[in-house]
Amino acid sequence: MKPFKIIPLFLLAIFFCQCKQEEVLPNAPIVNLGGENWTKSNLDKLIFENFTKPYNIEVKYKWNPYETNFNRTLVPPSESQVVPVLRALYEAWMMPFEKLGGKTFLKDNPITKFVLVGSPEYQSDGTIILGTAEGGTKVTINNVNEFILDNEASLVEMLTIIHHEYTHILNQTFIYPVAWQQISNRWYTPTWFNTDQVAANQQGLITPYAKASAKEDFAETVAFLLVRGQDTYDWIKDQYPDAAPIFKLKQDIVEKYFKDAFGINFKDLQREVQQALSNLFFSSRL
């Protein structure tokens, strides 16, 4: 969604000047934001044992503005939010793919870095960005300070973000079929936010954001089917008979894509994600 970040030349000049005069290392901690005199905490050890060591995934939760869009006002994540977010990702994203794709799936098709941001990223057009995939293997997750593990809407939102962004990463290894681009091509628009949910569904798009482009349509459809589930998808399809063939065609293409590209039965993946979401929701309420 955000392919590049450009550092202004005057900032580069200041940076190199500081390196020369004060010998500040490029990865020096950000003072007064918890980075100074840093030692490994229990949280850091948990991340290392469960994400870094087995999957080579780096999780960055200590604030570093150079990892985010510094043209926007963002806040650091609360440390108390890190474990709930990671638990949701581990159980309802990582484990289903590992179970259906094999033990090496997440290494063969990796996310190598998660950057956690406390707030959403507000845009000038009134929309907000809740997550981005960039550089092929890096995913930024925004608004983690509002995440509530035992709140169904919050859980669905968080898991939709990760499955949407991971679909973009999978598409860099195996692009979605060319036929997909022709299905809803006439409805794609950069002003997708002017369309409401009903109008999008009537056009055969599962969410308004699916109207942004073919690749966003594909990622939204995959994430919706996995996180919101087959029953919800079918309910929407049944509400709009004229669009029903489009929704069916899109699901058929998604299922064939996962089978041909990764040898994964998509319906089985759906069931695994749905079961994980149910387990997370109910166990966190006990």
mmCIF file of C-alpha atoms in Angstrom:
data_model
loop_
_atom_site.group_PDB
_atom_site.id
_atom_site.type_symbol
_atom_site.label_atom_id
_atom_site.label_comp_id
_atom_site.label_asym_id
_atom_site.label_seq_id
_atom_site.Cartn_x
_atom_site.Cartn_y
_atom_site.Cartn_z
ATOM 1 C CA MET A 1 0.000 0.000 0.000
ATOM 2 C CA LYS A 2 2.890 2.372 0.757
ATOM 3 C CA PRO A 3 5.759 1.295 -1.508
ATOM 4 C CA PHE A 4 8.411 3.855 -0.622
ATOM 5 C CA LYS A 5 9.467 6.232 2.119
ATOM 6 C CA ILE A 6 11.549 9.219 1.059
ATOM 7 C CA ILE A 7 13.858 10.867 3.601
ATOM 8 C CA PRO A 8 14.272 14.586 2.836
ATOM 9 C CA LEU A 9 17.795 15.613 1.828
ATOM 10 C CA PHE A 10 18.169 18.069 4.689
ATOM 11 C CA LEU A 11 17.449 15.269 7.179
ATOM 12 C CA LEU A 12 20.094 13.105 5.542
ATOM 13 C CA ALA A 13 22.563 15.957 5.773
ATOM 14 C CA ILE A 14 21.871 16.401 9.480
ATOM 15 C CA PHE A 15 22.130 12.663 10.061
ATOM 16 C CA PHE A 16 25.527 12.281 8.410
ATOM 17 C CA CYS A 17 26.813 15.402 10.126
ATOM 18 C CA GLN A 18 25.894 13.922 13.502
ATOM 19 C CA CYS A 19 27.538 10.620 12.632
ATOM 20 C CA LYS A 20 30.755 12.390 11.794
ATOM 21 C CA GLN A 21 30.878 14.773 14.733
ATOM 22 C CA GLU A 22 29.295 12.725 17.485
ATOM 23 C CA GLU A 23 29.774 9.173 16.171
ATOM 24 C CA VAL A 24 26.080 8.378 16.568
ATOM 25 C CA LEU A 25 25.415 4.898 15.243
ATOM 26 C CA PRO A 26 22.556 4.473 12.725
ATOM 27 C CA ASN A 27 20.711 2.139 15.095
ATOM 28 C CA ALA A 28 21.190 4.230 18.222
ATOM 29 C CA PRO A 29 18.137 4.093 20.524
ATOM 30 C CA ILE A 30 15.661 6.949 20.545
ATOM 31 C CA VAL A 31 16.229 8.813 23.799
ATOM 32 C CA ASN A 32 13.338 9.105 26.282
ATOM 33 C CA LEU A 33 11.176 6.545 24.466
ATOM 34 C CA GLY A 34 12.342 3.459 26.312
ATOM 35 C CA GLY A 35 15.252 2.620 24.027
ATOM 36 C CA GLU A 36 18.147 3.826 26.163
ATOM 37 C CA ASN A 37 20.013 1.396 28.447
ATOM 38 C CA TRP A 38 17.963 -1.391 26.936
ATOM 39 C CA THR A 39 18.178 -4.923 28.249
ATOM 40 C CA LYS A 40 16.116 -7.942 27.286
ATOM 41 C CA SER A 41 12.848 -8.118 29.179
ATOM 42 C CA ASN A 42 10.592 -11.129 29.602
ATOM 43 C CA LEU A 43 8.599 -9.826 26.643
ATOM 44 C CA ASP A 44 11.706 -9.694 24.469
ATOM 45 C CA LYS A 45 12.556 -13.246 25.475
ATOM 46 C CA LEU A 46 9.021 -14.382 24.655
ATOM 47 C CA ILE A 47 9.260 -12.778 21.213
ATOM 48 C CA PHE A 48 12.641 -14.371 20.589
ATOM 49 C CA GLU A 49 11.542 -17.866 21.606
ATOM 50 C CA ASN A 50 8.192 -17.849 19.789
ATOM 51 C CA PHE A 51 8.788 -15.667 16.727
ATOM 52 C CA THR A 52 12.445 -14.889 16.047
ATOM 53 C CA LYS A 53 14.101 -18.213 16.802
ATOM 54 C CA PRO A 54 11.633 -20.568 15.048
ATOM 55 C CA TYR A 55 10.383 -18.250 12.258
ATOM 56 C CA ASN A 56 13.023 -15.518 11.867
ATOM 57 C CA ILE A 57 10.342 -12.894 12.560
ATOM 58 C CA GLU A 58 11.441 -9.620 14.160
ATOM 59 C CA VAL A 59 8.824 -7.814 16.223
ATOM 60 C CA LYS A 60 9.520 -4.123 16.772
ATOM 61 C CA TYR A 61 7.442 -2.525 19.487
ATOM 62 C CA LYS A 62 9.975 -0.110 20.987
ATOM 63 C CA TRP A 63 9.433 3.156 19.191
ATOM 64 C CA ASN A 64 11.545 4.042 16.181
ATOM 65 C CA PRO A 65 10.078 6.768 13.947
ATOM 66 C CA TYR A 66 12.207 5.646 10.998
ATOM 67 C CA GLU A 67 10.177 2.433 10.833
ATOM 68 C CA THR A 68 6.916 4.350 10.333
ATOM 69 C CA ASN A 69 5.494 7.126 8.186
ATOM 70 C CA PHE A 70 7.048 10.166 9.865
ATOM 71 C CA ASN A 71 4.787 12.436 7.807
ATOM 72 C CA ARG A 72 1.908 11.375 10.047
ATOM 73 C CA THR A 73 1.286 11.857 13.754
ATOM 74 C CA LEU A 74 1.568 8.391 15.308
ATOM 75 C CA VAL A 75 2.003 7.144 18.859
ATOM 76 C CA PRO A 76 4.005 4.198 20.251
ATOM 77 C CA PRO A 77 2.259 0.977 21.192
ATOM 78 C CA SER A 78 1.541 0.253 24.823
ATOM 79 C CA GLU A 79 3.758 -2.605 25.944
ATOM 80 C CA SER A 80 0.761 -4.291 27.597
ATOM 81 C CA GLN A 81 -0.844 -4.636 24.151
ATOM 82 C CA VAL A 82 2.023 -6.531 22.550
ATOM 83 C CA VAL A 83 1.274 -10.018 23.908
ATOM 84 C CA PRO A 84 -2.485 -9.959 23.095
ATOM 85 C CA VAL A 85 -1.746 -8.834 19.532
ATOM 86 C CA LEU A 86 0.982 -11.445 19.048
ATOM 87 C CA ARG A 87 -1.214 -14.161 20.510
ATOM 88 C CA ALA A 88 -3.935 -13.378 17.979
ATOM 89 C CA LEU A 89 -1.438 -13.406 15.104
ATOM 90 C CA TYR A 90 0.196 -16.610 16.279
ATOM 91 C CA GLU A 91 -2.978 -18.622 16.770
ATOM 92 C CA ALA A 92 -5.188 -17.357 13.930
ATOM 93 C CA TRP A 93 -2.624 -16.594 11.230
ATOM 94 C CA MET A 94 0.597 -18.518 11.789
ATOM 95 C CA MET A 95 -0.753 -21.821 13.065
ATOM 96 C CA PRO A 96 -3.443 -22.306 10.365
ATOM 97 C CA PHE A 97 -0.939 -21.666 7.569
ATOM 98 C CA GLU A 98 1.661 -23.903 9.192
ATOM 99 C CA LYS A 99 -0.862 -26.694 9.671
ATOM 100 C CA LEU A 100 -2.193 -26.553 6.099
ATOM 101 C CA GLY A 101 0.975 -25.455 4.293
ATOM 102 C CA GLY A 102 3.549 -27.446 6.224
ATOM 103 C CA LYS A 103 6.190 -26.694 8.853
ATOM 104 C CA THR A 104 8.333 -24.613 6.510
ATOM 105 C CA PHE A 105 5.500 -22.583 4.939
ATOM 106 C CA LEU A 106 6.099 -19.434 7.001
ATOM 107 C CA LYS A 107 9.829 -19.612 6.281
ATOM 108 C CA ASP A 108 9.293 -20.183 2.576
ATOM 109 C CA ASN A 109 6.728 -17.363 2.395
ATOM 110 C CA PRO A 110 7.910 -15.089 5.191
ATOM 111 C CA ILE A 111 6.949 -12.006 7.018
ATOM 112 C CA THR A 112 10.321 -11.152 8.536
ATOM 113 C CA LYS A 113 9.357 -8.032 10.459
ATOM 114 C CA PHE A 114 6.298 -6.765 12.313
ATOM 115 C CA VAL A 115 6.260 -3.109 13.325
ATOM 116 C CA LEU A 116 3.606 -2.325 15.925
ATOM 117 C CA VAL A 117 2.140 1.195 16.087
ATOM 118 C CA GLY A 118 -0.221 2.355 18.796
ATOM 119 C CA SER A 119 -2.506 4.590 16.748
ATOM 120 C CA PRO A 120 -4.147 4.436 13.321
ATOM 121 C CA GLU A 121 -2.633 6.463 10.496
ATOM 122 C CA TYR A 122 -5.056 9.181 9.436
ATOM 123 C CA GLN A 123 -5.046 10.302 5.811
ATOM 124 C CA SER A 124 -5.943 13.692 4.330
ATOM 125 C CA ASP A 125 -8.929 12.173 2.490
ATOM 126 C CA GLY A 126 -10.528 11.133 5.785
ATOM 127 C CA THR A 127 -9.585 7.449 5.587
ATOM 128 C CA ILE A 128 -7.290 5.610 7.989
ATOM 129 C CA ILE A 129 -4.588 3.013 7.402
ATOM 130 C CA LEU A 130 -4.673 0.073 9.800
ATOM 131 C CA GLY A 131 -1.882 -1.944 8.240
ATOM 132 C CA THR A 132 0.642 -1.977 5.407
ATOM 133 C CA ALA A 133 2.875 -4.506 3.701
ATOM 134 C CA GLU A 134 6.069 -3.196 2.165
ATOM 135 C CA GLY A 135 9.504 -4.311 1.087
ATOM 136 C CA GLY A 136 8.204 -7.787 0.374
ATOM 137 C CA THR A 137 8.329 -9.114 3.937
ATOM 138 C CA LYS A 138 7.611 -6.256 6.363
ATOM 139 C CA VAL A 139 4.159 -5.620 7.831
ATOM 140 C CA THR A 140 3.182 -2.620 9.926
ATOM 141 C CA ILE A 141 0.165 -3.033 12.191
ATOM 142 C CA ASN A 142 -1.442 0.199 13.372
ATOM 143 C CA ASN A 143 -3.946 0.941 16.137
ATOM 144 C CA VAL A 144 -2.725 -1.836 18.449
ATOM 145 C CA ASN A 145 -3.527 0.272 21.526
ATOM 146 C CA GLU A 146 -7.236 -0.174 20.759
ATOM 147 C CA PHE A 147 -7.029 -3.939 20.323
ATOM 148 C CA ILE A 148 -9.171 -5.977 22.724
ATOM 149 C CA LEU A 149 -8.661 -9.738 22.611
ATOM 150 C CA ASP A 150 -12.066 -10.646 24.047
ATOM 151 C CA ASN A 151 -13.965 -8.237 21.786
ATOM 152 C CA GLU A 152 -15.171 -9.985 18.647
ATOM 153 C CA ALA A 153 -15.167 -6.868 16.438
ATOM 154 C CA SER A 154 -11.653 -5.941 17.541
ATOM 155 C CA LEU A 155 -10.395 -9.480 16.982
ATOM 156 C CA VAL A 156 -11.952 -9.626 13.513
ATOM 157 C CA GLU A 157 -10.433 -6.263 12.585
ATOM 158 C CA MET A 158 -6.931 -7.269 13.701
ATOM 159 C CA LEU A 159 -6.999 -10.632 11.928
ATOM 160 C CA THR A 160 -8.453 -9.094 8.775
ATOM 161 C CA ILE A 161 -5.478 -6.734 8.678
ATOM 162 C CA ILE A 162 -2.882 -9.495 8.935
ATOM 163 C CA HIS A 163 -4.573 -11.846 6.463
ATOM 164 C CA HIS A 164 -5.055 -8.973 4.007
ATOM 165 C CA GLU A 165 -1.414 -7.882 4.233
ATOM 166 C CA TYR A 166 -0.104 -11.451 4.125
ATOM 167 C CA THR A 167 -2.068 -12.011 0.930
ATOM 168 C CA HIS A 168 -0.123 -9.135 -0.634
ATOM 169 C CA ILE A 169 3.107 -10.852 0.388
ATOM 170 C CA LEU A 170 1.964 -14.181 -1.061
ATOM 171 C CA ASN A 171 1.045 -12.347 -4.274
ATOM 172 C CA GLN A 172 4.649 -11.239 -4.646
ATOM 173 C CA THR A 173 5.650 -14.894 -4.917
ATOM 174 C CA PHE A 174 2.637 -15.988 -6.980
ATOM 175 C CA ILE A 175 0.606 -13.177 -8.509
ATOM 176 C CA TYR A 176 -3.175 -13.563 -8.439
ATOM 177 C CA PRO A 177 -4.600 -14.846 -11.757
ATOM 178 C CA VAL A 178 -4.857 -12.381 -14.646
ATOM 179 C CA ALA A 179 -8.535 -13.306 -15.017
ATOM 180 C CA TRP A 180 -9.206 -11.663 -11.671
ATOM 181 C CA GLN A 181 -8.396 -8.221 -13.049
ATOM 182 C CA GLN A 182 -11.223 -8.416 -15.575
ATOM 183 C CA ILE A 183 -14.053 -9.344 -13.213
ATOM 184 C CA SER A 184 -14.636 -6.002 -11.475
ATOM 185 C CA ASN A 185 -12.316 -3.766 -13.474
ATOM 186 C CA ARG A 186 -14.984 -1.170 -14.241
ATOM 187 C CA TRP A 187 -15.627 -0.560 -10.528
ATOM 188 C CA TYR A 188 -12.051 0.090 -9.376
ATOM 189 C CA THR A 189 -11.440 3.676 -8.307
ATOM 190 C CA PRO A 190 -8.996 5.634 -6.112
ATOM 191 C CA THR A 191 -12.049 7.250 -4.488
ATOM 192 C CA TRP A 192 -13.341 3.917 -3.177
ATOM 193 C CA PHE A 193 -14.199 5.610 0.127
ATOM 194 C CA ASN A 194 -17.138 7.337 -1.539
ATOM 195 C CA THR A 195 -18.873 3.953 -1.870
ATOM 196 C CA ASP A 196 -20.724 2.400 1.056
ATOM 197 C CA GLN A 197 -20.916 -1.291 1.946
ATOM 198 C CA VAL A 198 -24.285 -1.919 0.257
ATOM 199 C CA ALA A 199 -23.254 -0.289 -3.017
ATOM 200 C CA ALA A 200 -19.961 -2.217 -3.053
ATOM 201 C CA ASN A 201 -21.754 -5.517 -2.444
ATOM 202 C CA GLN A 202 -24.244 -4.756 -5.215
ATOM 203 C CA GLN A 203 -21.271 -4.395 -7.561
ATOM 204 C CA GLY A 204 -19.815 -7.745 -6.517
ATOM 205 C CA LEU A 205 -17.130 -6.355 -4.197
ATOM 206 C CA ILE A 206 -16.967 -7.696 -0.674
ATOM 207 C CA THR A 207 -16.029 -4.357 0.960
ATOM 208 C CA PRO A 208 -15.747 -0.743 -0.204
ATOM 209 C CA TYR A 209 -11.944 -0.970 0.012
ATOM 210 C CA ALA A 210 -12.032 -3.848 -2.480
ATOM 211 C CA LYS A 211 -12.841 -1.139 -5.043
ATOM 212 C CA ALA A 212 -9.382 0.411 -4.646
ATOM 213 C CA SER A 213 -7.721 -1.931 -7.194
ATOM 214 C CA ALA A 214 -7.613 -5.523 -8.371
ATOM 215 C CA LYS A 215 -4.901 -6.442 -5.865
ATOM 216 C CA GLU A 216 -6.839 -4.906 -2.970
ATOM 217 C CA ASP A 217 -9.987 -6.656 -4.159
ATOM 218 C CA PHE A 218 -8.147 -9.993 -4.091
ATOM 219 C CA ALA A 219 -6.650 -9.373 -0.642
ATOM 220 C CA GLU A 220 -9.975 -8.190 0.783
ATOM 221 C CA THR A 221 -11.788 -11.238 -0.594
ATOM 222 C CA VAL A 222 -9.213 -13.660 0.840
ATOM 223 C CA ALA A 223 -9.202 -11.939 4.243
ATOM 224 C CA PHE A 224 -13.001 -11.750 4.376
ATOM 225 C CA LEU A 225 -13.451 -15.424 3.546
ATOM 226 C CA LEU A 226 -10.884 -16.467 6.148
ATOM 227 C CA VAL A 227 -11.837 -14.137 8.999
ATOM 228 C CA ARG A 228 -15.522 -13.345 8.524
ATOM 229 C CA GLY A 229 -16.144 -16.878 7.300
ATOM 230 C CA GLN A 230 -18.135 -18.713 4.671
ATOM 231 C CA ASP A 231 -21.548 -18.153 6.259
ATOM 232 C CA THR A 232 -21.134 -14.363 6.245
ATOM 233 C CA TYR A 233 -19.802 -14.418 2.687
ATOM 234 C CA ASP A 234 -22.738 -16.545 1.532
ATOM 235 C CA TRP A 235 -25.211 -14.297 3.366
ATOM 236 C CA ILE A 236 -23.924 -11.271 1.431
ATOM 237 C CA LYS A 237 -23.980 -13.239 -1.818
ATOM 238 C CA ASP A 238 -27.608 -14.231 -1.208
ATOM 239 C CA GLN A 239 -28.643 -10.627 -0.516
ATOM 240 C CA TYR A 240 -27.607 -9.524 -4.009
ATOM 241 C CA PRO A 241 -28.667 -12.103 -6.634
ATOM 242 C CA ASP A 242 -27.310 -10.032 -9.527
ATOM 243 C CA ALA A 243 -23.852 -10.029 -7.927
ATOM 244 C CA ALA A 244 -23.996 -13.637 -6.677
ATOM 245 C CA PRO A 245 -22.243 -15.112 -9.756
ATOM 246 C CA ILE A 246 -19.404 -12.634 -9.282
ATOM 247 C CA PHE A 247 -18.938 -13.562 -5.631
ATOM 248 C CA LYS A 248 -18.963 -17.264 -6.537
ATOM 249 C CA LEU A 249 -16.450 -16.763 -9.352
ATOM 250 C CA LYS A 250 -14.137 -14.826 -7.065
ATOM 251 C CA GLN A 251 -14.214 -17.523 -4.402
ATOM 252 C CA ASP A 252 -13.543 -20.196 -7.031
ATOM 253 C CA ILE A 253 -10.485 -18.259 -8.211
ATOM 254 C CA VAL A 254 -9.240 -17.785 -4.650
ATOM 255 C CA GLU A 255 -9.559 -21.489 -3.902
ATOM 256 C CA LYS A 256 -7.778 -22.471 -7.116
ATOM 257 C CA TYR A 257 -5.013 -19.924 -6.441
ATOM 258 C CA PHE A 258 -4.183 -21.368 -3.026
ATOM 259 C CA LYS A 259 -4.308 -24.920 -4.367
ATOM 260 C CA ASP A 260 -2.179 -24.293 -7.451
ATOM 261 C CA ALA A 261 0.320 -21.894 -5.881
ATOM 262 C CA PHE A 262 0.767 -23.398 -2.425
ATOM 263 C CA GLY A 263 -0.974 -26.771 -2.370
ATOM 264 C CA ILE A 264 -3.394 -25.512 0.295
ATOM 265 C CA ASN A 265 -7.049 -26.484 0.455
ATOM 266 C CA PHE A 266 -8.601 -23.072 1.056
ATOM 267 C CA LYS A 267 -11.758 -24.407 2.685
ATOM 268 C CA ASP A 268 -9.629 -26.283 5.209
ATOM 269 C CA LEU A 269 -7.680 -23.073 5.851
ATOM 270 C CA GLN A 270 -10.981 -21.270 6.407
ATOM 271 C CA ARG A 271 -12.040 -23.817 9.004
ATOM 272 C CA GLU A 272 -8.711 -23.584 10.830
ATOM 273 C CA VAL A 273 -8.850 -19.779 11.000
ATOM 274 C CA GLN A 274 -12.481 -19.821 12.123
ATOM 275 C CA GLN A 275 -11.744 -22.351 14.847
ATOM 276 C CA ALA A 276 -8.740 -20.353 16.041
ATOM 277 C CA LEU A 277 -10.821 -17.164 16.210
ATOM 278 C CA SER A 278 -13.500 -18.937 18.207
ATOM 279 C CA ASN A 279 -10.927 -20.368 20.611
ATOM 280 C CA LEU A 280 -9.277 -16.984 21.076
ATOM 281 C CA PHE A 281 -12.545 -15.189 21.715
ATOM 282 C CA PHE A 282 -13.980 -17.621 24.218
ATOM 283 C CA SER A 283 -10.747 -18.524 26.047
ATOM 284 C CA SER A 284 -9.884 -14.844 26.556
ATOM 285 C CA ARG A 285 -13.276 -14.272 28.199
ATOM 286 C CA LEU A 286 -12.806 -16.966 30.827
#
